[in-house]
Amino acid sequence: MIELIKGDITYYLETNNSEEISELFRLADRIRERYVGNKVYLRAIIEFSNICRNNCKYCGIRRDANIKRYAMKPKEIVKCAQYAEDLGYGTVVLQSGENSIYDDKMADIVREIKETTKLAVVLSIGEKTYGQYLEYRIAGADRYLLKHETSNPKLFYELTGRNLENRLQCLRWLIDLGYQVGSGNIVGLPGQTIEDLANDLLMFKEWDFDMLGIGPFIPCHGTPLENHPPGDPILTLKVIALARILTKNAHIPATTAIRTVLGDDKAHLIFRCGANVVMGNVTPLEYRKLYRIYPGKVCNFKDPESWLNDIKEQIREAGLKPSGEVGHSLKRRWRLKTLKLKHNNKNFDLKKC
Ligand code: SAH
């Protein structure tokens, strides 16, 4: 059993020695093989609205960005999810900017997808109340993605204008409600130190998240950080590898952001540094180009079918197997089948997966 301490983590994050970096990637690859096997799970993502009340300095769909806004209709979202199932995906991720437009619609959207497909449903719609998370969970949502972005509270406040503690409270609620929970960070944020990254990694291990989204910072024009340099791809791969070594069986995607900075020809390498999941974009093209959290997204102009073929090819190129299975969390706590919850004096029996 390999147990890394903070000193080892910072050492590997800092080293420029190519032998040591290769050794780190090889170790992550072996651990991926041993704990999660050779399948790479395919998840479909629908970016259903770019309307956002937040003003994160790094994000291209921030409130102050001067861009055309859209909000897909609930029926369109459900249809798009059904299409994802037809393409062979086992999971659909519904992602948007943080807004209230869907507050009273989300539960119905989730319910309809769960009733008409076999898909696992993942929500990625930001910070909500406990009551809302409960409502969506009862409607059938299986998982939730809410990246903590950086574990440094000062940096988080500086970049988002909000308190990290609220986000962590949301993550605690999501865990209590029996969601499979994904967090993650951005690598190379202006002002972020190697120690901050080491703390992110220790937090991944301590919280034992089911999923971890790790991607480099990509400057986006029209944002206050447009002139800052992007996050280093090798450093990002090191964070992915260290996350695999520390957490063993978390689902770790080859995120669109790291795929974007590496480019299509090198994207297969991410699957040999610890990643075991990848997302394919099924957002209708007319909306997809407006969901510009950062520029140059690899998927921007590909139709969903050729996009899926390309990612399957990259997975095979890495010597692994693309899988359209539902691919639930591999964490042991998921062997428990039900969860009893009390809210507003009502009892709820939730099936865990
Ligand atoms: N509103 C949702 C979804 C946010 S977009 C939420 O708050 O969770 C999904 C992710 O994109 C964010 O969590 C962030 O990590 C990433 N992101 C945004 N802007 C970025 C940029 N410029 N570079 C890299 N990643 C970025």
mmCIF file with all atom_site columns, N, CA and C in Angstrom, residues 250-318:
data_model
loop_
_atom_site.group_PDB
_atom_site.id
_atom_site.type_symbol
_atom_site.label_atom_id
_atom_site.label_alt_id
_atom_site.label_comp_id
_atom_site.label_asym_id
_atom_site.label_entity_id
_atom_site.label_seq_id
_atom_site.pdbx_PDB_ins_code
_atom_site.Cartn_x
_atom_site.Cartn_y
_atom_site.Cartn_z
_atom_site.occupancy
_atom_site.B_iso_or_equiv
_atom_site.pdbx_formal_charge
_atom_site.auth_seq_id
_atom_site.auth_comp_id
_atom_site.auth_asym_id
_atom_site.auth_atom_id
_atom_site.pdbx_PDB_model_num
ATOM 1   N N  . ALA A 1 250 ? -11.445 6.426  -6.823  1.00 0.00 ? 250 ALA A N  1
ATOM 2   C CA . ALA A 1 250 ? -12.378 7.498  -7.225  1.00 0.00 ? 250 ALA A CA 1
ATOM 3   C C  . ALA A 1 250 ? -12.507 7.481  -8.751  1.00 0.00 ? 250 ALA A C  1
ATOM 4   N N  . HIS A 1 251 ? -13.664 7.924  -9.254  1.00 0.00 ? 251 HIS A N  1
ATOM 5   C CA . HIS A 1 251 ? -13.778 8.114  -10.702 1.00 0.00 ? 251 HIS A CA 1
ATOM 6   C C  . HIS A 1 251 ? -13.124 9.446  -11.057 1.00 0.00 ? 251 HIS A C  1
ATOM 7   N N  . ILE A 1 252 ? -12.132 9.394  -11.944 1.00 0.00 ? 252 ILE A N  1
ATOM 8   C CA . ILE A 1 252 ? -11.392 10.614 -12.300 1.00 0.00 ? 252 ILE A CA 1
ATOM 9   C C  . ILE A 1 252 ? -11.484 10.832 -13.813 1.00 0.00 ? 252 ILE A C  1
ATOM 10  N N  . PRO A 1 253 ? -12.210 11.848 -14.245 1.00 0.00 ? 253 PRO A N  1
ATOM 11  C CA . PRO A 1 253 ? -12.327 12.068 -15.688 1.00 0.00 ? 253 PRO A CA 1
ATOM 12  C C  . PRO A 1 253 ? -11.085 12.710 -16.316 1.00 0.00 ? 253 PRO A C  1
ATOM 13  N N  . ALA A 1 254 ? -10.886 12.385 -17.591 1.00 0.00 ? 254 ALA A N  1
ATOM 14  C CA . ALA A 1 254 ? -9.961  13.161 -18.427 1.00 0.00 ? 254 ALA A CA 1
ATOM 15  C C  . ALA A 1 254 ? -10.797 14.368 -18.836 1.00 0.00 ? 254 ALA A C  1
ATOM 16  N N  . THR A 1 255 ? -10.697 15.457 -18.055 1.00 0.00 ? 255 THR A N  1
ATOM 17  C CA . THR A 1 255 ? -11.634 16.579 -18.229 1.00 0.00 ? 255 THR A CA 1
ATOM 18  C C  . THR A 1 255 ? -11.469 17.254 -19.588 1.00 0.00 ? 255 THR A C  1
ATOM 19  N N  . THR A 1 256 ? -12.537 17.922 -20.010 1.00 0.00 ? 256 THR A N  1
ATOM 20  C CA . THR A 1 256 ? -12.484 18.640 -21.278 1.00 0.00 ? 256 THR A CA 1
ATOM 21  C C  . THR A 1 256 ? -11.362 19.687 -21.244 1.00 0.00 ? 256 THR A C  1
ATOM 22  N N  . ALA A 1 257 ? -11.141 20.303 -20.066 1.00 0.00 ? 257 ALA A N  1
ATOM 23  C CA . ALA A 1 257 ? -10.107 21.352 -19.973 1.00 0.00 ? 257 ALA A CA 1
ATOM 24  C C  . ALA A 1 257 ? -8.715  20.781 -20.241 1.00 0.00 ? 257 ALA A C  1
ATOM 25  N N  . ILE A 1 258 ? -8.369  19.638 -19.643 1.00 0.00 ? 258 ILE A N  1
ATOM 26  C CA . ILE A 1 258 ? -7.024  19.083 -19.882 1.00 0.00 ? 258 ILE A CA 1
ATOM 27  C C  . ILE A 1 258 ? -6.919  18.541 -21.309 1.00 0.00 ? 258 ILE A C  1
ATOM 28  N N  . ARG A 1 259 ? -8.048  18.005 -21.821 1.00 0.00 ? 259 ARG A N  1
ATOM 29  C CA . ARG A 1 259 ? -8.036  17.530 -23.206 1.00 0.00 ? 259 ARG A CA 1
ATOM 30  C C  . ARG A 1 259 ? -7.817  18.713 -24.155 1.00 0.00 ? 259 ARG A C  1
ATOM 31  N N  . THR A 1 260 ? -8.402  19.872 -23.801 1.00 0.00 ? 260 THR A N  1
ATOM 32  C CA . THR A 1 260 ? -8.263  21.069 -24.633 1.00 0.00 ? 260 THR A CA 1
ATOM 33  C C  . THR A 1 260 ? -6.811  21.540 -24.682 1.00 0.00 ? 260 THR A C  1
ATOM 34  N N  . VAL A 1 261 ? -6.127  21.596 -23.514 1.00 0.00 ? 261 VAL A N  1
ATOM 35  C CA . VAL A 1 261 ? -4.747  22.101 -23.553 1.00 0.00 ? 261 VAL A CA 1
ATOM 36  C C  . VAL A 1 261 ? -3.782  21.085 -24.153 1.00 0.00 ? 261 VAL A C  1
ATOM 37  N N  . LEU A 1 262 ? -4.064  19.807 -24.005 1.00 0.00 ? 262 LEU A N  1
ATOM 38  C CA . LEU A 1 262 ? -3.142  18.802 -24.573 1.00 0.00 ? 262 LEU A CA 1
ATOM 39  C C  . LEU A 1 262 ? -3.342  18.637 -26.077 1.00 0.00 ? 262 LEU A C  1
ATOM 40  N N  . GLY A 1 263 ? -4.589  18.842 -26.530 1.00 0.00 ? 263 GLY A N  1
ATOM 41  C CA . GLY A 1 263 ? -4.887  18.634 -27.955 1.00 0.00 ? 263 GLY A CA 1
ATOM 42  C C  . GLY A 1 263 ? -5.236  17.183 -28.216 1.00 0.00 ? 263 GLY A C  1
ATOM 43  N N  . ASP A 1 264 ? -6.000  16.953 -29.304 1.00 0.00 ? 264 ASP A N  1
ATOM 44  C CA . ASP A 1 264 ? -6.524  15.617 -29.618 1.00 0.00 ? 264 ASP A CA 1
ATOM 45  C C  . ASP A 1 264 ? -5.440  14.541 -29.713 1.00 0.00 ? 264 ASP A C  1
ATOM 46  N N  . ASP A 1 265 ? -4.269  14.905 -30.261 1.00 0.00 ? 265 ASP A N  1
ATOM 47  C CA . ASP A 1 265 ? -3.260  13.871 -30.493 1.00 0.00 ? 265 ASP A CA 1
ATOM 48  C C  . ASP A 1 265 ? -2.617  13.361 -29.205 1.00 0.00 ? 265 ASP A C  1
ATOM 49  N N  . LYS A 1 266 ? -2.653  14.162 -28.129 1.00 0.00 ? 266 LYS A N  1
ATOM 50  C CA . LYS A 1 266 ? -2.032  13.696 -26.874 1.00 0.00 ? 266 LYS A CA 1
ATOM 51  C C  . LYS A 1 266 ? -3.067  13.286 -25.824 1.00 0.00 ? 266 LYS A C  1
ATOM 52  N N  . ALA A 1 267 ? -4.357  13.459 -26.156 1.00 0.00 ? 267 ALA A N  1
ATOM 53  C CA . ALA A 1 267 ? -5.406  13.259 -25.141 1.00 0.00 ? 267 ALA A CA 1
ATOM 54  C C  . ALA A 1 267 ? -5.383  11.842 -24.546 1.00 0.00 ? 267 ALA A C  1
ATOM 55  N N  . HIS A 1 268 ? -4.959  10.857 -25.349 1.00 0.00 ? 268 HIS A N  1
ATOM 56  C CA . HIS A 1 268 ? -4.963  9.472  -24.853 1.00 0.00 ? 268 HIS A CA 1
ATOM 57  C C  . HIS A 1 268 ? -4.027  9.281  -23.649 1.00 0.00 ? 268 HIS A C  1
ATOM 58  N N  . LEU A 1 269 ? -3.006  10.169 -23.541 1.00 0.00 ? 269 LEU A N  1
ATOM 59  C CA . LEU A 1 269 ? -2.038  10.031 -22.432 1.00 0.00 ? 269 LEU A CA 1
ATOM 60  C C  . LEU A 1 269 ? -2.701  10.172 -21.061 1.00 0.00 ? 269 LEU A C  1
ATOM 61  N N  . ILE A 1 270 ? -3.794  10.957 -21.012 1.00 0.00 ? 270 ILE A N  1
ATOM 62  C CA . ILE A 1 270 ? -4.447  11.222 -19.718 1.00 0.00 ? 270 ILE A CA 1
ATOM 63  C C  . ILE A 1 270 ? -4.951  9.905  -19.106 1.00 0.00 ? 270 ILE A C  1
ATOM 64  N N  . PHE A 1 271 ? -5.344  8.968  -19.980 1.00 0.00 ? 271 PHE A N  1
ATOM 65  C CA . PHE A 1 271 ? -5.853  7.686  -19.475 1.00 0.00 ? 271 PHE A CA 1
ATOM 66  C C  . PHE A 1 271 ? -4.724  6.805  -18.934 1.00 0.00 ? 271 PHE A C  1
ATOM 67  N N  . ARG A 1 272 ? -3.465  7.211  -19.183 1.00 0.00 ? 272 ARG A N  1
ATOM 68  C CA . ARG A 1 272 ? -2.350  6.435  -18.631 1.00 0.00 ? 272 ARG A CA 1
ATOM 69  C C  . ARG A 1 272 ? -1.710  7.155  -17.447 1.00 0.00 ? 272 ARG A C  1
ATOM 70  N N  . CYS A 1 273 ? -2.390  8.189  -16.971 1.00 0.00 ? 273 CYS A N  1
ATOM 71  C CA . CYS A 1 273 ? -1.911  8.924  -15.781 1.00 0.00 ? 273 CYS A CA 1
ATOM 72  C C  . CYS A 1 273 ? -2.914  8.805  -14.656 1.00 0.00 ? 273 CYS A C  1
ATOM 73  N N  . GLY A 1 274 ? -3.911  7.924  -14.795 1.00 0.00 ? 274 GLY A N  1
ATOM 74  C CA . GLY A 1 274 ? -4.856  7.733  -13.695 1.00 0.00 ? 274 GLY A CA 1
ATOM 75  C C  . GLY A 1 274 ? -6.315  7.967  -14.033 1.00 0.00 ? 274 GLY A C  1
ATOM 76  N N  . ALA A 1 275 ? -6.626  8.627  -15.161 1.00 0.00 ? 275 ALA A N  1
ATOM 77  C CA . ALA A 1 275 ? -8.039  8.929  -15.463 1.00 0.00 ? 275 ALA A CA 1
ATOM 78  C C  . ALA A 1 275 ? -8.778  7.674  -15.933 1.00 0.00 ? 275 ALA A C  1
ATOM 79  N N  . ASN A 1 276 ? -10.084 7.574  -15.589 1.00 0.00 ? 276 ASN A N  1
ATOM 80  C CA . ASN A 1 276 ? -10.862 6.402  -16.000 1.00 0.00 ? 276 ASN A CA 1
ATOM 81  C C  . ASN A 1 276 ? -12.273 6.761  -16.454 1.00 0.00 ? 276 ASN A C  1
ATOM 82  N N  . VAL A 1 277 ? -12.495 8.040  -16.743 1.00 0.00 ? 277 VAL A N  1
ATOM 83  C CA . VAL A 1 277 ? -13.826 8.505  -17.152 1.00 0.00 ? 277 VAL A CA 1
ATOM 84  C C  . VAL A 1 277 ? -13.606 9.574  -18.217 1.00 0.00 ? 277 VAL A C  1
ATOM 85  N N  . VAL A 1 278 ? -14.587 9.712  -19.139 1.00 0.00 ? 278 VAL A N  1
ATOM 86  C CA . VAL A 1 278 ? -14.495 10.841 -20.067 1.00 0.00 ? 278 VAL A CA 1
ATOM 87  C C  . VAL A 1 278 ? -15.906 11.306 -20.423 1.00 0.00 ? 278 VAL A C  1
ATOM 88  N N  . MET A 1 279 ? -16.046 12.596 -20.651 1.00 0.00 ? 279 MET A N  1
ATOM 89  C CA . MET A 1 279 ? -17.366 13.135 -20.981 1.00 0.00 ? 279 MET A CA 1
ATOM 90  C C  . MET A 1 279 ? -17.451 13.495 -22.448 1.00 0.00 ? 279 MET A C  1
ATOM 91  N N  . GLY A 1 280 ? -18.570 13.107 -23.045 1.00 0.00 ? 280 GLY A N  1
ATOM 92  C CA . GLY A 1 280 ? -18.835 13.478 -24.430 1.00 0.00 ? 280 GLY A CA 1
ATOM 93  C C  . GLY A 1 280 ? -19.943 14.516 -24.428 1.00 0.00 ? 280 GLY A C  1
ATOM 94  N N  . ASN A 1 281 ? -19.805 15.521 -25.279 1.00 0.00 ? 281 ASN A N  1
ATOM 95  C CA . ASN A 1 281 ? -20.757 16.619 -25.261 1.00 0.00 ? 281 ASN A CA 1
ATOM 96  C C  . ASN A 1 281 ? -21.939 16.323 -26.189 1.00 0.00 ? 281 ASN A C  1
ATOM 97  N N  . VAL A 1 282 ? -23.151 16.348 -25.635 1.00 0.00 ? 282 VAL A N  1
ATOM 98  C CA . VAL A 1 282 ? -24.336 16.125 -26.475 1.00 0.00 ? 282 VAL A CA 1
ATOM 99  C C  . VAL A 1 282 ? -25.229 17.370 -26.521 1.00 0.00 ? 282 VAL A C  1
ATOM 100 N N  . THR A 1 283 ? -24.708 18.495 -26.032 1.00 0.00 ? 283 THR A N  1
ATOM 101 C CA . THR A 1 283 ? -25.473 19.752 -26.099 1.00 0.00 ? 283 THR A CA 1
ATOM 102 C C  . THR A 1 283 ? -25.694 20.109 -27.568 1.00 0.00 ? 283 THR A C  1
ATOM 103 N N  . PRO A 1 284 ? -26.921 20.497 -27.952 1.00 0.00 ? 284 PRO A N  1
ATOM 104 C CA . PRO A 1 284 ? -27.113 20.908 -29.349 1.00 0.00 ? 284 PRO A CA 1
ATOM 105 C C  . PRO A 1 284 ? -26.104 21.996 -29.729 1.00 0.00 ? 284 PRO A C  1
ATOM 106 N N  . LEU A 1 285 ? -25.566 21.894 -30.968 1.00 0.00 ? 285 LEU A N  1
ATOM 107 C CA . LEU A 1 285 ? -24.461 22.777 -31.383 1.00 0.00 ? 285 LEU A CA 1
ATOM 108 C C  . LEU A 1 285 ? -24.766 24.266 -31.221 1.00 0.00 ? 285 LEU A C  1
ATOM 109 N N  . GLU A 1 286 ? -26.025 24.653 -31.499 1.00 0.00 ? 286 GLU A N  1
ATOM 110 C CA . GLU A 1 286 ? -26.376 26.088 -31.423 1.00 0.00 ? 286 GLU A CA 1
ATOM 111 C C  . GLU A 1 286 ? -26.135 26.646 -30.011 1.00 0.00 ? 286 GLU A C  1
ATOM 112 N N  . TYR A 1 287 ? -26.325 25.798 -28.975 1.00 0.00 ? 287 TYR A N  1
ATOM 113 C CA . TYR A 1 287 ? -26.111 26.259 -27.602 1.00 0.00 ? 287 TYR A CA 1
ATOM 114 C C  . TYR A 1 287 ? -24.658 26.053 -27.169 1.00 0.00 ? 287 TYR A C  1
ATOM 115 N N  . ARG A 1 288 ? -24.077 24.974 -27.686 1.00 0.00 ? 288 ARG A N  1
ATOM 116 C CA . ARG A 1 288 ? -22.755 24.582 -27.187 1.00 0.00 ? 288 ARG A CA 1
ATOM 117 C C  . ARG A 1 288 ? -21.734 25.697 -27.341 1.00 0.00 ? 288 ARG A C  1
ATOM 118 N N  . LYS A 1 289 ? -21.811 26.390 -28.484 1.00 0.00 ? 289 LYS A N  1
ATOM 119 C CA . LYS A 1 289 ? -20.799 27.445 -28.683 1.00 0.00 ? 289 LYS A CA 1
ATOM 120 C C  . LYS A 1 289 ? -21.028 28.632 -27.744 1.00 0.00 ? 289 LYS A C  1
ATOM 121 N N  . LEU A 1 290 ? -22.211 28.720 -27.146 1.00 0.00 ? 290 LEU A N  1
ATOM 122 C CA . LEU A 1 290 ? -22.479 29.810 -26.191 1.00 0.00 ? 290 LEU A CA 1
ATOM 123 C C  . LEU A 1 290 ? -22.091 29.431 -24.761 1.00 0.00 ? 290 LEU A C  1
ATOM 124 N N  . TYR A 1 291 ? -21.832 28.128 -24.538 1.00 0.00 ? 291 TYR A N  1
ATOM 125 C CA . TYR A 1 291 ? -21.423 27.685 -23.195 1.00 0.00 ? 291 TYR A CA 1
ATOM 126 C C  . TYR A 1 291 ? -19.895 27.722 -23.155 1.00 0.00 ? 291 TYR A C  1
ATOM 127 N N  . ARG A 1 292 ? -19.395 28.960 -23.203 1.00 0.00 ? 292 ARG A N  1
ATOM 128 C CA . ARG A 1 292 ? -17.952 29.118 -23.363 1.00 0.00 ? 292 ARG A CA 1
ATOM 129 C C  . ARG A 1 292 ? -17.340 29.482 -22.012 1.00 0.00 ? 292 ARG A C  1
ATOM 130 N N  . ILE A 1 293 ? -17.183 28.456 -21.119 1.00 0.00 ? 293 ILE A N  1
ATOM 131 C CA . ILE A 1 293 ? -16.554 28.778 -19.835 1.00 0.00 ? 293 ILE A CA 1
ATOM 132 C C  . ILE A 1 293 ? -15.087 29.147 -20.068 1.00 0.00 ? 293 ILE A C  1
ATOM 133 N N  . TYR A 1 294 ? -14.506 28.553 -21.123 1.00 0.00 ? 294 TYR A N  1
ATOM 134 C CA . TYR A 1 294 ? -13.153 28.946 -21.561 1.00 0.00 ? 294 TYR A CA 1
ATOM 135 C C  . TYR A 1 294 ? -13.084 28.678 -23.057 1.00 0.00 ? 294 TYR A C  1
ATOM 136 N N  . PRO A 1 295 ? -12.114 29.318 -23.771 1.00 0.00 ? 295 PRO A N  1
ATOM 137 C CA . PRO A 1 295 ? -12.113 29.192 -25.227 1.00 0.00 ? 295 PRO A CA 1
ATOM 138 C C  . PRO A 1 295 ? -11.478 27.886 -25.718 1.00 0.00 ? 295 PRO A C  1
ATOM 139 N N  . GLY A 1 296 ? -11.783 27.556 -26.960 1.00 0.00 ? 296 GLY A N  1
ATOM 140 C CA . GLY A 1 296 ? -11.083 26.465 -27.655 1.00 0.00 ? 296 GLY A CA 1
ATOM 141 C C  . GLY A 1 296 ? -11.481 25.077 -27.216 1.00 0.00 ? 296 GLY A C  1
ATOM 142 N N  . LYS A 1 297 ? -12.626 24.940 -26.506 1.00 0.00 ? 297 LYS A N  1
ATOM 143 C CA . LYS A 1 297 ? -13.022 23.615 -26.013 1.00 0.00 ? 297 LYS A CA 1
ATOM 144 C C  . LYS A 1 297 ? -12.980 22.591 -27.149 1.00 0.00 ? 297 LYS A C  1
ATOM 145 N N  . VAL A 1 298 ? -12.326 21.463 -26.879 1.00 0.00 ? 298 VAL A N  1
ATOM 146 C CA . VAL A 1 298 ? -12.110 20.469 -27.939 1.00 0.00 ? 298 VAL A CA 1
ATOM 147 C C  . VAL A 1 298 ? -13.391 20.062 -28.649 1.00 0.00 ? 298 VAL A C  1
ATOM 148 N N  . CYS A 1 299 ? -14.505 20.113 -27.915 1.00 0.00 ? 299 CYS A N  1
ATOM 149 C CA . CYS A 1 299 ? -15.737 19.555 -28.472 1.00 0.00 ? 299 CYS A CA 1
ATOM 150 C C  . CYS A 1 299 ? -16.554 20.571 -29.246 1.00 0.00 ? 299 CYS A C  1
ATOM 151 N N  . ASN A 1 300 ? -16.050 21.815 -29.369 1.00 0.00 ? 300 ASN A N  1
ATOM 152 C CA . ASN A 1 300 ? -16.934 22.895 -29.797 1.00 0.00 ? 300 ASN A CA 1
ATOM 153 C C  . ASN A 1 300 ? -17.733 22.667 -31.074 1.00 0.00 ? 300 ASN A C  1
ATOM 154 N N  . PHE A 1 301 ? -17.100 22.054 -32.078 1.00 0.00 ? 301 PHE A N  1
ATOM 155 C CA . PHE A 1 301 ? -17.826 21.992 -33.339 1.00 0.00 ? 301 PHE A CA 1
ATOM 156 C C  . PHE A 1 301 ? -18.105 20.576 -33.821 1.00 0.00 ? 301 PHE A C  1
ATOM 157 N N  . LYS A 1 302 ? -17.831 19.581 -32.957 1.00 0.00 ? 302 LYS A N  1
ATOM 158 C CA . LYS A 1 302 ? -18.055 18.207 -33.409 1.00 0.00 ? 302 LYS A CA 1
ATOM 159 C C  . LYS A 1 302 ? -19.466 17.773 -33.085 1.00 0.00 ? 302 LYS A C  1
ATOM 160 N N  . ASP A 1 303 ? -20.119 17.057 -34.021 1.00 0.00 ? 303 ASP A N  1
ATOM 161 C CA . ASP A 1 303 ? -21.447 16.551 -33.688 1.00 0.00 ? 303 ASP A CA 1
ATOM 162 C C  . ASP A 1 303 ? -21.268 15.391 -32.705 1.00 0.00 ? 303 ASP A C  1
ATOM 163 N N  . PRO A 1 304 ? -22.300 15.103 -31.886 1.00 0.00 ? 304 PRO A N  1
ATOM 164 C CA . PRO A 1 304 ? -22.141 14.130 -30.808 1.00 0.00 ? 304 PRO A CA 1
ATOM 165 C C  . PRO A 1 304 ? -21.635 12.760 -31.261 1.00 0.00 ? 304 PRO A C  1
ATOM 166 N N  . GLU A 1 305 ? -22.021 12.347 -32.483 1.00 0.00 ? 305 GLU A N  1
ATOM 167 C CA . GLU A 1 305 ? -21.594 11.002 -32.910 1.00 0.00 ? 305 GLU A CA 1
ATOM 168 C C  . GLU A 1 305 ? -20.109 10.940 -33.233 1.00 0.00 ? 305 GLU A C  1
ATOM 169 N N  . SER A 1 306 ? -19.599 11.951 -33.980 1.00 0.00 ? 306 SER A N  1
ATOM 170 C CA . SER A 1 306 ? -18.158 11.879 -34.297 1.00 0.00 ? 306 SER A CA 1
ATOM 171 C C  . SER A 1 306 ? -17.318 12.154 -33.055 1.00 0.00 ? 306 SER A C  1
ATOM 172 N N  . TRP A 1 307 ? -17.856 12.951 -32.161 1.00 0.00 ? 307 TRP A N  1
ATOM 173 C CA . TRP A 1 307 ? -17.176 13.217 -30.887 1.00 0.00 ? 307 TRP A CA 1
ATOM 174 C C  . TRP A 1 307 ? -17.017 11.908 -30.106 1.00 0.00 ? 307 TRP A C  1
ATOM 175 N N  . LEU A 1 308 ? -18.114 11.131 -30.052 1.00 0.00 ? 308 LEU A N  1
ATOM 176 C CA . LEU A 1 308 ? -18.081 9.869  -29.323 1.00 0.00 ? 308 LEU A CA 1
ATOM 177 C C  . LEU A 1 308 ? -17.086 8.897  -29.971 1.00 0.00 ? 308 LEU A C  1
ATOM 178 N N  . ASN A 1 309 ? -17.094 8.852  -31.305 1.00 0.00 ? 309 ASN A N  1
ATOM 179 C CA . ASN A 1 309 ? -16.148 7.971  -31.998 1.00 0.00 ? 309 ASN A CA 1
ATOM 180 C C  . ASN A 1 309 ? -14.708 8.368  -31.708 1.00 0.00 ? 309 ASN A C  1
ATOM 181 N N  . ASP A 1 310 ? -14.458 9.687  -31.676 1.00 0.00 ? 310 ASP A N  1
ATOM 182 C CA . ASP A 1 310 ? -13.094 10.161 -31.405 1.00 0.00 ? 310 ASP A CA 1
ATOM 183 C C  . ASP A 1 310 ? -12.645 9.769  -30.000 1.00 0.00 ? 310 ASP A C  1
ATOM 184 N N  . ILE A 1 311 ? -13.542 9.946  -29.002 1.00 0.00 ? 311 ILE A N  1
ATOM 185 C CA . ILE A 1 311 ? -13.074 9.607  -27.644 1.00 0.00 ? 311 ILE A CA 1
ATOM 186 C C  . ILE A 1 311 ? -12.870 8.096  -27.503 1.00 0.00 ? 311 ILE A C  1
ATOM 187 N N  . LYS A 1 312 ? -13.740 7.321  -28.169 1.00 0.00 ? 312 LYS A N  1
ATOM 188 C CA . LYS A 1 312 ? -13.550 5.861  -28.090 1.00 0.00 ? 312 LYS A CA 1
ATOM 189 C C  . LYS A 1 312 ? -12.200 5.478  -28.691 1.00 0.00 ? 312 LYS A C  1
ATOM 190 N N  . GLU A 1 313 ? -11.849 6.151  -29.789 1.00 0.00 ? 313 GLU A N  1
ATOM 191 C CA . GLU A 1 313 ? -10.572 5.891  -30.450 1.00 0.00 ? 313 GLU A CA 1
ATOM 192 C C  . GLU A 1 313 ? -9.402  6.214  -29.516 1.00 0.00 ? 313 GLU A C  1
ATOM 193 N N  . GLN A 1 314 ? -9.516  7.367  -28.819 1.00 0.00 ? 314 GLN A N  1
ATOM 194 C CA . GLN A 1 314 ? -8.432  7.766  -27.897 1.00 0.00 ? 314 GLN A CA 1
ATOM 195 C C  . GLN A 1 314 ? -8.295  6.770  -26.748 1.00 0.00 ? 314 GLN A C  1
ATOM 196 N N  . ILE A 1 315 ? -9.431  6.243  -26.279 1.00 0.00 ? 315 ILE A N  1
ATOM 197 C CA . ILE A 1 315 ? -9.392  5.269  -25.176 1.00 0.00 ? 315 ILE A CA 1
ATOM 198 C C  . ILE A 1 315 ? -8.685  3.992  -25.651 1.00 0.00 ? 315 ILE A C  1
ATOM 199 N N  . ARG A 1 316 ? -9.031  3.563  -26.861 1.00 0.00 ? 316 ARG A N  1
ATOM 200 C CA . ARG A 1 316 ? -8.394  2.346  -27.410 1.00 0.00 ? 316 ARG A CA 1
ATOM 201 C C  . ARG A 1 316 ? -6.911  2.580  -27.657 1.00 0.00 ? 316 ARG A C  1
ATOM 202 N N  . GLU A 1 317 ? -6.591  3.786  -28.101 1.00 0.00 ? 317 GLU A N  1
ATOM 203 C CA . GLU A 1 317 ? -5.184  4.143  -28.331 1.00 0.00 ? 317 GLU A CA 1
ATOM 204 C C  . GLU A 1 317 ? -4.366  4.021  -27.037 1.00 0.00 ? 317 GLU A C  1
ATOM 205 N N  . ALA A 1 318 ? -5.057  4.276  -25.907 1.00 0.00 ? 318 ALA A N  1
ATOM 206 C CA . ALA A 1 318 ? -4.376  4.152  -24.611 1.00 0.00 ? 318 ALA A CA 1
ATOM 207 C C  . ALA A 1 318 ? -4.353  2.698  -24.144 1.00 0.00 ? 318 ALA A C  1
#
